[in-house]
Short mmCIF file of C-alpha atoms in Angstrom, two decimals:
data_model
loop_
_atom_site.label_atom_id
_atom_site.label_comp_id
_atom_site.label_asym_id
_atom_site.label_seq_id
_atom_site.Cartn_x
_atom_site.Cartn_y
_atom_site.Cartn_z
CA MET R 1 1.47 34.55 -21.94
CA THR R 2 3.31 31.31 -22.50
CA ASN R 3 3.75 29.48 -26.40
CA SER R 4 1.66 26.69 -24.63
CA GLN R 5 -0.92 29.31 -23.42
CA ARG R 6 -1.94 30.68 -26.47
CA PRO R 7 -5.61 30.34 -27.20
CA TYR R 8 -6.32 28.65 -30.48
CA GLY R 9 -10.24 28.90 -30.29
CA ASN R 10 -13.23 26.67 -30.18
CA HIS R 11 -12.14 24.58 -33.49
CA ARG R 12 -9.47 22.15 -33.11
CA THR R 13 -6.71 24.02 -35.17
CA PRO R 14 -3.66 21.71 -35.19
CA LEU R 15 -0.79 23.03 -33.24
CA PRO R 16 2.48 24.56 -34.93
CA PRO R 17 5.40 22.36 -35.03
CA ALA R 18 7.97 22.64 -32.09
CA ARG R 19 10.85 24.78 -32.97
CA THR R 20 14.15 23.61 -32.29
CA PRO R 21 16.07 25.85 -30.42
CA ALA R 22 19.75 26.51 -31.10
CA ASN R 23 20.86 23.95 -28.23
CA GLY R 24 19.35 21.21 -30.46
CA VAL R 25 16.75 20.06 -27.83
CA PRO R 26 13.11 20.55 -29.36
CA SER R 27 10.42 22.24 -26.93
CA PRO R 28 7.59 20.13 -26.03
CA ARG R 29 4.43 20.92 -27.53
CA THR R 30 1.67 20.67 -24.90
CA HIS R 31 -1.96 21.08 -25.61
CA PRO R 32 -3.74 24.33 -24.16
CA GLN R 33 -6.05 22.85 -22.11
CA GLU R 34 -3.43 21.07 -20.10
CA SER R 35 -0.93 24.07 -19.61
CA ASP R 36 -3.50 25.68 -18.00
CA ARG R 37 -3.92 23.26 -14.89
CA PRO R 38 -1.87 24.73 -12.60
CA ALA R 39 1.44 22.88 -11.24
CA PRO R 40 1.97 21.65 -7.98
CA SER R 41 4.05 24.20 -5.34
CA GLY R 42 5.58 21.34 -3.92
CA LYS R 43 6.02 17.59 -3.66
CA GLN R 44 3.01 15.84 -3.22
CA ARG R 45 3.12 13.88 -0.27
CA ASP R 46 1.56 10.01 -0.64
CA ALA R 47 -1.41 9.27 0.96
CA PHE R 48 -0.52 5.43 1.68
CA PHE R 49 2.18 6.51 4.11
CA ASP R 50 0.27 9.08 5.77
CA ASN R 51 -2.35 6.47 6.32
CA ALA R 52 -0.26 4.03 7.67
CA LYS R 53 1.75 6.18 9.98
CA TYR R 54 -1.58 7.29 11.22
CA LEU R 55 -3.00 3.94 11.44
CA ALA R 56 0.16 2.95 13.53
CA ILE R 57 0.31 5.50 15.97
CA VAL R 58 -3.36 4.84 17.02
CA LEU R 59 -2.46 0.93 17.73
CA VAL R 60 0.77 2.45 19.84
CA ALA R 61 -1.47 4.57 21.83
CA VAL R 62 -4.03 1.87 22.25
CA GLY R 63 -1.18 -0.75 23.12
CA HIS R 64 -0.17 1.31 25.67
CA ALA R 65 -3.36 1.81 27.14
CA TRP R 66 -4.18 -1.87 27.25
CA GLY R 67 -0.60 -2.33 28.72
CA GLN R 68 -2.17 -1.18 31.92
CA ILE R 69 -5.16 -3.55 32.11
CA LEU R 70 -3.53 -6.97 31.54
CA ASP R 71 -5.15 -8.99 33.88
CA ASP R 72 -7.94 -9.45 30.99
CA GLY R 73 -7.07 -12.30 29.03
CA ALA R 74 -8.84 -11.00 25.87
CA VAL R 75 -6.89 -7.57 26.05
CA GLU R 76 -3.49 -9.17 27.02
CA THR R 77 -4.24 -11.53 23.59
CA ALA R 78 -5.14 -8.16 21.44
CA TYR R 79 -1.93 -6.39 23.34
CA ARG R 80 0.77 -9.39 22.13
CA VAL R 81 -0.69 -9.28 18.39
CA VAL R 82 -0.69 -5.14 18.18
CA TYR R 83 2.70 -5.46 20.00
CA MET R 84 4.21 -7.90 17.17
CA PHE R 85 4.07 -5.61 14.45
CA HIS R 86 3.19 -1.74 15.43
CA MET R 87 6.42 -0.96 15.84
CA PRO R 88 7.95 -2.73 13.05
CA ALA R 89 5.68 -1.04 10.84
CA PHE R 90 6.94 2.48 11.73
CA ILE R 91 10.22 1.24 11.72
CA VAL R 92 10.20 -0.10 7.90
CA ILE R 93 8.65 3.29 6.85
CA SER R 94 11.29 5.06 8.73
CA GLY R 95 13.73 3.30 6.94
CA TYR R 96 12.14 3.69 3.86
CA PHE R 97 12.21 7.29 4.01
CA SER R 98 15.76 7.50 4.97
CA ARG R 99 16.93 5.90 1.74
CA SER R 100 18.67 9.40 0.89
CA PHE R 101 19.89 10.04 4.21
CA ASP R 102 23.88 11.04 3.97
CA LEU R 103 25.75 12.99 6.28
CA ARG R 104 25.07 16.16 4.04
CA PRO R 105 24.87 19.08 6.35
CA LYS R 106 21.58 19.92 5.43
CA HIS R 107 20.69 16.00 6.43
CA ILE R 108 22.55 16.30 10.05
CA LYS R 109 20.93 19.36 10.74
CA ARG R 110 17.32 17.73 9.88
CA LEU R 111 18.46 14.89 12.47
CA VAL R 112 19.32 17.17 14.99
CA THR R 113 16.15 19.32 15.31
CA GLY R 114 13.88 16.65 14.41
CA VAL R 115 15.55 13.72 16.85
CA VAL R 116 17.97 15.23 19.06
CA VAL R 117 16.29 18.09 20.04
CA PRO R 118 12.62 16.41 20.61
CA TYR R 119 14.55 13.70 22.85
CA VAL R 120 16.43 16.30 25.08
CA VAL R 121 13.03 18.36 25.37
CA PHE R 122 10.84 15.38 26.20
CA GLU R 123 13.06 13.53 28.23
CA THR R 124 13.56 16.30 30.11
CA ALA R 125 9.77 16.71 30.49
CA TYR R 126 9.02 13.01 31.08
CA SER R 127 11.40 13.21 33.72
CA LEU R 128 9.92 16.16 35.70
CA PHE R 129 6.48 14.78 35.10
CA GLN R 130 8.05 11.76 37.25
CA ARG R 131 9.36 13.80 39.39
CA TYR R 132 6.45 16.29 40.42
CA GLY R 133 3.65 14.39 39.07
CA ASN R 134 4.37 11.31 41.09
CA ASP R 135 5.46 12.53 43.88
CA ASP R 136 9.13 11.29 43.60
CA PRO R 137 11.47 14.11 44.29
CA ASP R 138 14.82 12.09 43.94
CA HIS R 139 13.83 10.91 40.10
CA GLY R 140 16.87 12.65 38.16
CA ILE R 141 16.86 13.79 34.84
CA THR R 142 19.07 11.50 32.36
CA LEU R 143 19.45 11.51 28.69
CA LEU R 144 21.22 7.76 29.10
CA ASP R 145 18.09 6.12 30.07
CA PRO R 146 15.01 7.06 27.69
CA THR R 147 11.60 7.15 29.35
CA TYR R 148 9.11 4.56 28.21
CA HIS R 149 8.40 5.22 24.42
CA LEU R 150 11.37 7.94 23.66
CA TRP R 151 13.77 4.65 23.24
CA PHE R 152 12.36 5.30 19.75
CA LEU R 153 14.28 8.33 19.05
CA CYS R 154 17.37 7.11 20.74
CA ALA R 155 17.38 4.36 18.10
CA LEU R 156 16.11 6.32 15.36
CA PHE R 157 19.45 8.43 15.79
CA VAL R 158 21.53 5.23 15.47
CA TRP R 159 19.93 3.88 12.45
CA ARG R 160 19.93 7.15 10.40
CA VAL R 161 23.75 8.04 11.28
CA THR R 162 24.73 4.57 10.07
CA THR R 163 22.61 4.61 6.89
CA PRO R 164 25.78 5.35 5.03
CA LEU R 165 27.01 2.02 6.10
CA TRP R 166 23.87 -0.40 5.35
CA LYS R 167 23.70 1.58 1.89
CA THR R 168 27.50 0.65 1.36
CA ILE R 169 27.71 -3.07 2.37
CA ARG R 170 27.03 -5.42 0.11
CA HIS R 171 24.41 -7.86 2.38
CA PRO R 172 23.16 -5.18 4.68
CA LEU R 173 20.40 -7.33 5.59
CA PRO R 174 22.08 -10.96 6.63
CA VAL R 175 24.40 -8.33 9.09
CA SER R 176 21.34 -6.83 10.67
CA PHE R 177 19.61 -9.76 11.72
CA ALA R 178 23.58 -11.27 12.71
CA LEU R 179 23.79 -8.16 14.98
CA ALA R 180 20.13 -8.33 16.49
CA ALA R 181 20.94 -12.03 17.01
CA LEU R 182 24.27 -11.07 19.07
CA GLY R 183 22.43 -8.41 21.08
CA SER R 184 19.94 -11.10 22.28
CA VAL R 185 22.98 -12.88 23.96
CA SER R 186 24.73 -9.71 25.13
CA PRO R 187 23.21 -8.80 28.50
CA GLN R 188 26.18 -6.74 29.30
CA ILE R 189 25.04 -4.16 27.05
CA GLY R 190 22.62 -2.81 29.44
CA ASP R 191 20.33 -0.34 29.47
CA ASP R 192 22.12 2.99 28.48
CA LEU R 193 20.03 4.42 24.91
CA GLU R 194 17.66 1.13 24.73
CA LEU R 195 21.01 -0.61 22.60
CA GLN R 196 19.21 -3.55 22.69
CA ARG R 197 15.86 -2.29 21.29
CA VAL R 198 18.17 -0.27 18.42
CA LEU R 199 20.14 -3.70 17.82
CA GLN R 200 16.80 -6.16 17.73
CA PHE R 201 14.63 -3.71 15.54
CA LEU R 202 17.51 -2.57 13.36
CA PRO R 203 16.69 -5.28 10.79
CA PHE R 204 12.96 -3.51 10.14
CA PHE R 205 14.78 -0.13 9.39
CA VAL R 206 17.70 -1.81 7.15
CA LEU R 207 14.78 -3.45 5.12
CA GLY R 208 12.92 -0.29 4.99
CA LEU R 209 16.37 1.32 3.31
CA LEU R 210 16.01 -1.33 0.63
CA LEU R 211 12.34 -1.36 -0.43
CA ARG R 212 11.35 0.55 -3.44
CA PRO R 213 7.63 1.78 -4.08
CA GLU R 214 6.72 -1.30 -5.94
CA HIS R 215 7.41 -3.47 -2.88
CA PHE R 216 4.05 -1.35 -1.08
CA GLN R 217 2.08 -1.78 -4.20
CA ARG R 218 2.74 -5.53 -4.32
CA VAL R 219 1.51 -6.03 -0.49
CA GLN R 220 -1.87 -4.81 -1.66
CA ARG R 221 -2.72 -7.19 -4.07
CA ARG R 222 -6.15 -8.64 -3.46
CA SER R 223 -4.53 -11.96 -2.93
CA VAL R 224 -2.52 -11.08 -0.09
CA ARG R 225 -5.30 -9.02 1.47
CA LEU R 226 -7.57 -12.33 1.60
CA MET R 227 -4.30 -14.56 2.95
CA SER R 228 -3.94 -11.94 5.47
CA LEU R 229 -7.21 -12.78 7.11
CA PRO R 230 -6.19 -16.77 8.20
CA VAL R 231 -2.83 -15.05 8.67
CA LEU R 232 -4.45 -12.65 11.59
CA ALA R 233 -6.75 -15.57 13.40
CA ALA R 234 -3.72 -17.63 13.43
CA ALA R 235 -1.79 -15.11 15.01
CA THR R 236 -4.72 -14.21 17.35
CA VAL R 237 -4.67 -17.98 18.52
CA VAL R 238 -0.83 -18.27 18.80
CA ALA R 239 -0.74 -14.85 21.22
CA TRP R 240 -3.62 -16.52 23.14
CA TRP R 241 -1.55 -19.76 23.65
CA SER R 242 1.15 -17.81 24.45
CA MET R 243 0.39 -16.19 27.34
CA PRO R 244 1.43 -18.91 29.83
CA HIS R 245 4.58 -20.05 27.97
CA MET R 246 6.04 -16.77 26.37
CA ARG R 247 7.13 -13.58 28.56
CA LEU R 248 6.05 -10.37 26.90
CA GLY R 249 9.56 -9.24 27.46
CA TRP R 250 10.41 -11.35 24.17
CA LEU R 251 7.93 -8.82 21.94
CA TYR R 252 9.51 -5.71 23.43
CA HIS R 253 13.33 -6.56 22.33
CA SER R 254 14.94 -4.59 25.40
CA SER R 255 16.31 -7.31 27.18
CA ALA R 256 18.75 -10.45 26.21
CA ALA R 257 18.08 -13.99 26.22
CA GLN R 258 19.96 -13.98 30.35
CA GLU R 259 18.05 -11.44 31.58
CA LEU R 260 14.67 -13.28 30.86
CA GLY R 261 15.38 -16.13 32.43
CA SER R 262 16.16 -18.16 29.34
CA PRO R 263 19.77 -19.79 28.26
CA TRP R 264 21.30 -17.94 25.93
CA TRP R 265 21.02 -19.81 22.67
CA THR R 266 17.03 -18.86 22.76
CA GLY R 267 18.27 -15.53 22.24
CA PRO R 268 18.95 -15.90 18.57
CA VAL R 269 15.87 -18.70 18.39
CA MET R 270 13.52 -16.03 19.44
CA VAL R 271 14.64 -12.98 18.19
CA PHE R 272 14.57 -14.77 14.27
CA GLY R 273 11.23 -16.20 15.42
CA THR R 274 9.62 -13.12 16.68
CA LEU R 275 11.26 -10.85 13.78
CA GLY R 276 9.90 -12.97 11.28
CA CYS R 277 6.44 -13.65 12.90
CA SER R 278 6.38 -9.38 13.07
CA LEU R 279 7.19 -9.18 9.31
CA VAL R 280 4.36 -11.52 8.31
CA LEU R 281 2.01 -9.42 10.57
CA THR R 282 3.53 -6.11 8.97
CA VAL R 283 2.77 -7.35 5.51
CA CYS R 284 -0.64 -7.90 6.44
CA PHE R 285 -1.12 -4.00 8.37
CA PHE R 286 0.26 -2.99 4.93
CA ALA R 287 -2.24 -4.77 2.93
CA TRP R 288 -5.00 -3.35 3.99
CA VAL R 289 -4.16 0.30 4.67
CA PRO R 290 -6.00 2.32 2.22
CA ARG R 291 -3.85 4.08 -0.75
CA ARG R 292 -6.70 6.95 -1.38
CA ARG R 293 -7.12 10.06 0.84
CA MET R 294 -9.23 9.55 3.72
CA TRP R 295 -10.55 11.56 6.40
CA PHE R 296 -7.50 10.86 8.23
CA THR R 297 -4.74 11.41 5.65
CA ALA R 298 -3.61 14.84 6.81
CA LEU R 299 -3.10 13.53 10.49
CA GLY R 300 -0.37 11.24 8.93
CA ALA R 301 2.11 14.08 8.81
CA GLY R 302 1.56 15.06 12.73
CA THR R 303 1.96 11.39 14.21
CA ILE R 304 5.57 12.47 15.69
CA TYR R 305 3.23 15.00 17.81
CA GLY R 306 1.19 12.11 18.94
CA TYR R 307 3.77 9.83 19.91
CA LEU R 308 5.47 12.24 21.59
CA LEU R 309 2.58 13.59 23.40
CA HIS R 310 0.34 10.83 24.63
CA ALA R 311 2.16 9.25 27.15
CA PHE R 312 1.75 12.19 29.50
CA LEU R 313 -1.90 10.88 29.76
CA VAL R 314 -0.66 7.16 30.53
CA LYS R 315 1.43 8.07 32.80
CA ALA R 316 -0.96 10.34 34.49
CA GLY R 317 -3.41 7.15 34.86
CA ASN R 318 -0.67 5.13 36.44
CA TYR R 319 0.27 7.96 39.10
CA SER R 320 -3.50 8.71 39.95
CA GLY R 321 -4.79 5.17 39.94
CA TRP R 322 -6.83 5.66 37.14
CA PHE R 323 -6.21 2.34 35.50
CA ASP R 324 -6.97 0.58 38.96
CA HIS R 325 -10.77 1.45 38.38
CA PRO R 326 -12.72 -1.46 38.30
CA VAL R 327 -15.08 -0.38 35.41
CA LEU R 328 -11.53 -1.10 33.22
CA GLU R 329 -11.97 -4.95 34.52
CA GLU R 330 -15.31 -4.90 32.33
CA PRO R 331 -15.37 -5.74 28.43
CA ALA R 332 -17.45 -2.39 28.21
CA GLY R 333 -14.54 -0.63 30.25
CA ALA R 334 -11.70 -2.09 27.77
CA ILE R 335 -13.68 -0.92 24.78
CA GLY R 336 -14.31 2.61 26.16
CA LEU R 337 -10.73 2.63 27.09
CA THR R 338 -9.42 1.80 23.62
CA VAL R 339 -11.84 4.11 21.82
CA PHE R 340 -10.65 6.92 24.16
CA ALA R 341 -7.04 6.33 23.52
CA ALA R 342 -7.66 6.28 19.89
CA ALA R 343 -9.40 9.59 19.91
CA VAL R 344 -6.71 11.42 22.04
CA VAL R 345 -4.17 10.34 20.16
CA THR R 346 -6.20 11.39 17.10
CA VAL R 347 -6.44 14.81 18.44
CA LEU R 348 -2.79 15.00 19.23
CA CYS R 349 -1.74 14.71 15.40
CA THR R 350 -4.01 17.88 14.75
CA ARG R 351 -2.79 20.75 13.14
CA PRO R 352 -3.67 23.01 16.17
CA VAL R 353 -1.27 20.70 18.31
CA GLN R 354 1.50 21.00 15.22
CA ARG R 355 1.30 24.38 15.53
CA ALA R 356 1.68 24.86 19.26
CA LEU R 357 4.52 22.54 19.69
CA ARG R 358 6.35 23.02 16.08
CA CYS R 359 8.93 25.07 18.20
CA VAL R 360 10.15 21.96 20.37
CA VAL R 361 9.09 18.97 18.20
CA GLU R 362 10.06 20.44 14.73
CA PRO R 363 12.06 23.63 15.56
CA ARG R 364 14.25 25.27 12.39
CA MET R 365 16.90 26.37 14.90
CA ALA R 366 18.85 28.48 11.64
CA TRP R 367 20.76 29.98 14.95
CA ALA R 368 22.26 26.71 15.88
CA PHE R 369 23.97 26.30 12.59
CA ARG R 370 26.95 27.59 10.36
CA GLN R 371 25.86 28.49 6.71
CA ASP R 372 27.32 26.20 4.13
CA PRO R 373 28.31 28.16 0.92
CA GLY R 374 27.91 25.73 -1.22
CA GLU R 375 24.49 24.36 -0.27
CA ALA R 376 23.05 27.72 -0.19
CA ALA R 377 24.42 28.55 -4.04
CA ARG R 378 23.14 25.05 -4.82
CA ASP R 379 19.33 26.24 -3.33
CA ARG R 380 19.45 29.51 -4.75
CA GLU R 381 20.69 28.25 -8.37
CA ARG R 382 17.60 25.10 -7.54
CA LEU R 383 14.93 27.92 -6.95
CA GLY R 384 15.89 30.70 -9.49
CA THR R 385 15.06 30.92 -12.68
CA THR R 386 16.59 30.73 -16.23
CA GLU R 387 14.93 33.16 -18.67
CA VAL R 388 14.95 31.31 -22.41
CA ARG R 389 13.37 33.32 -25.57
CA THR R 390 10.92 31.82 -27.28
CA ARG R 391 8.75 33.42 -30.13
CA GLY R 392 9.81 36.77 -28.48
CA GLU R 393 8.60 36.03 -25.32
CA LYS R 394 10.49 35.33 -21.95
CA VAL R 395 9.67 31.58 -20.80
CA PRO R 396 10.59 30.92 -17.18
CA VAL R 397 11.87 27.26 -17.65
#
């Protein structure tokens, strides 16, 4: 029994004064009732970020479903609004949780197992699905041309590898905006690894690297929430107005201005304009994300599974002609499709799916890496316990 766990009875007997050990650091005096509480076994997850990731992945899946029925004006308006901020929100969170990334072996291992391996596995799987599910026997397997939504893994790999650079230079955010603008006027970049998106979405990742917990607390103030309502209404009006005037390619950030049939100088103008609007709507999104634990909070840990898997259903619907069904042209059909997409991606984020596919989405792969003796020694030292004699007892510290 440790010092702080000794019973003192029901009466309020004052605790004895703390003794100062030989190292000169006084031992803490802890109330016995407080010390009886079990300490957390690991680092507790922040419910806010898990909630944000879950809500963002639902919007991603719903947006991909809406993308198949854009003949309806109301659906395309909602699609444009959602596409303005759902991926920027994801990217900001990815940058925020990449702040500690460096080129140490353990981080490189996580980058390989958490980004590279899933990309290779699912790029191959989607290519084979295209070949056999769509009766396209000539469709090849290439790792340079990401399928559909897998561009995000390519971008995340590049962004994380370059994280030490953004943490070193003096003005990373202006530099990232400059690179995004240069990308928008450089059609010669081509489609390999979706480098246009890597460059044009880069400012959101760099912004995430610069944010601190207090920034996310500020956007949750009541004043920000109230202001977000007219902002969202204005965004909806602008999205409706933009349908005959602005091509959707500007929201995808996957092409240069010349590839969208516009003069080169419109590239930086549209990049700055769309990224600015995306930032405002992303703030509005974060303002309404719950901070407390919700029924869906635990699903936030499995959003990568929903992201990688949901496109199989979207593509299957395209291959089978399911999205051409007349019922989807009716408001009730569009609402039903929305609910179905949200429900499916929710199921794909659950623990049974995670357990079944962890071997390819989050593999350990200890066999593939060399053991770093220094890192192993530090881990043993961190996990070990040092016994210090206090009042004749051995107390783990």
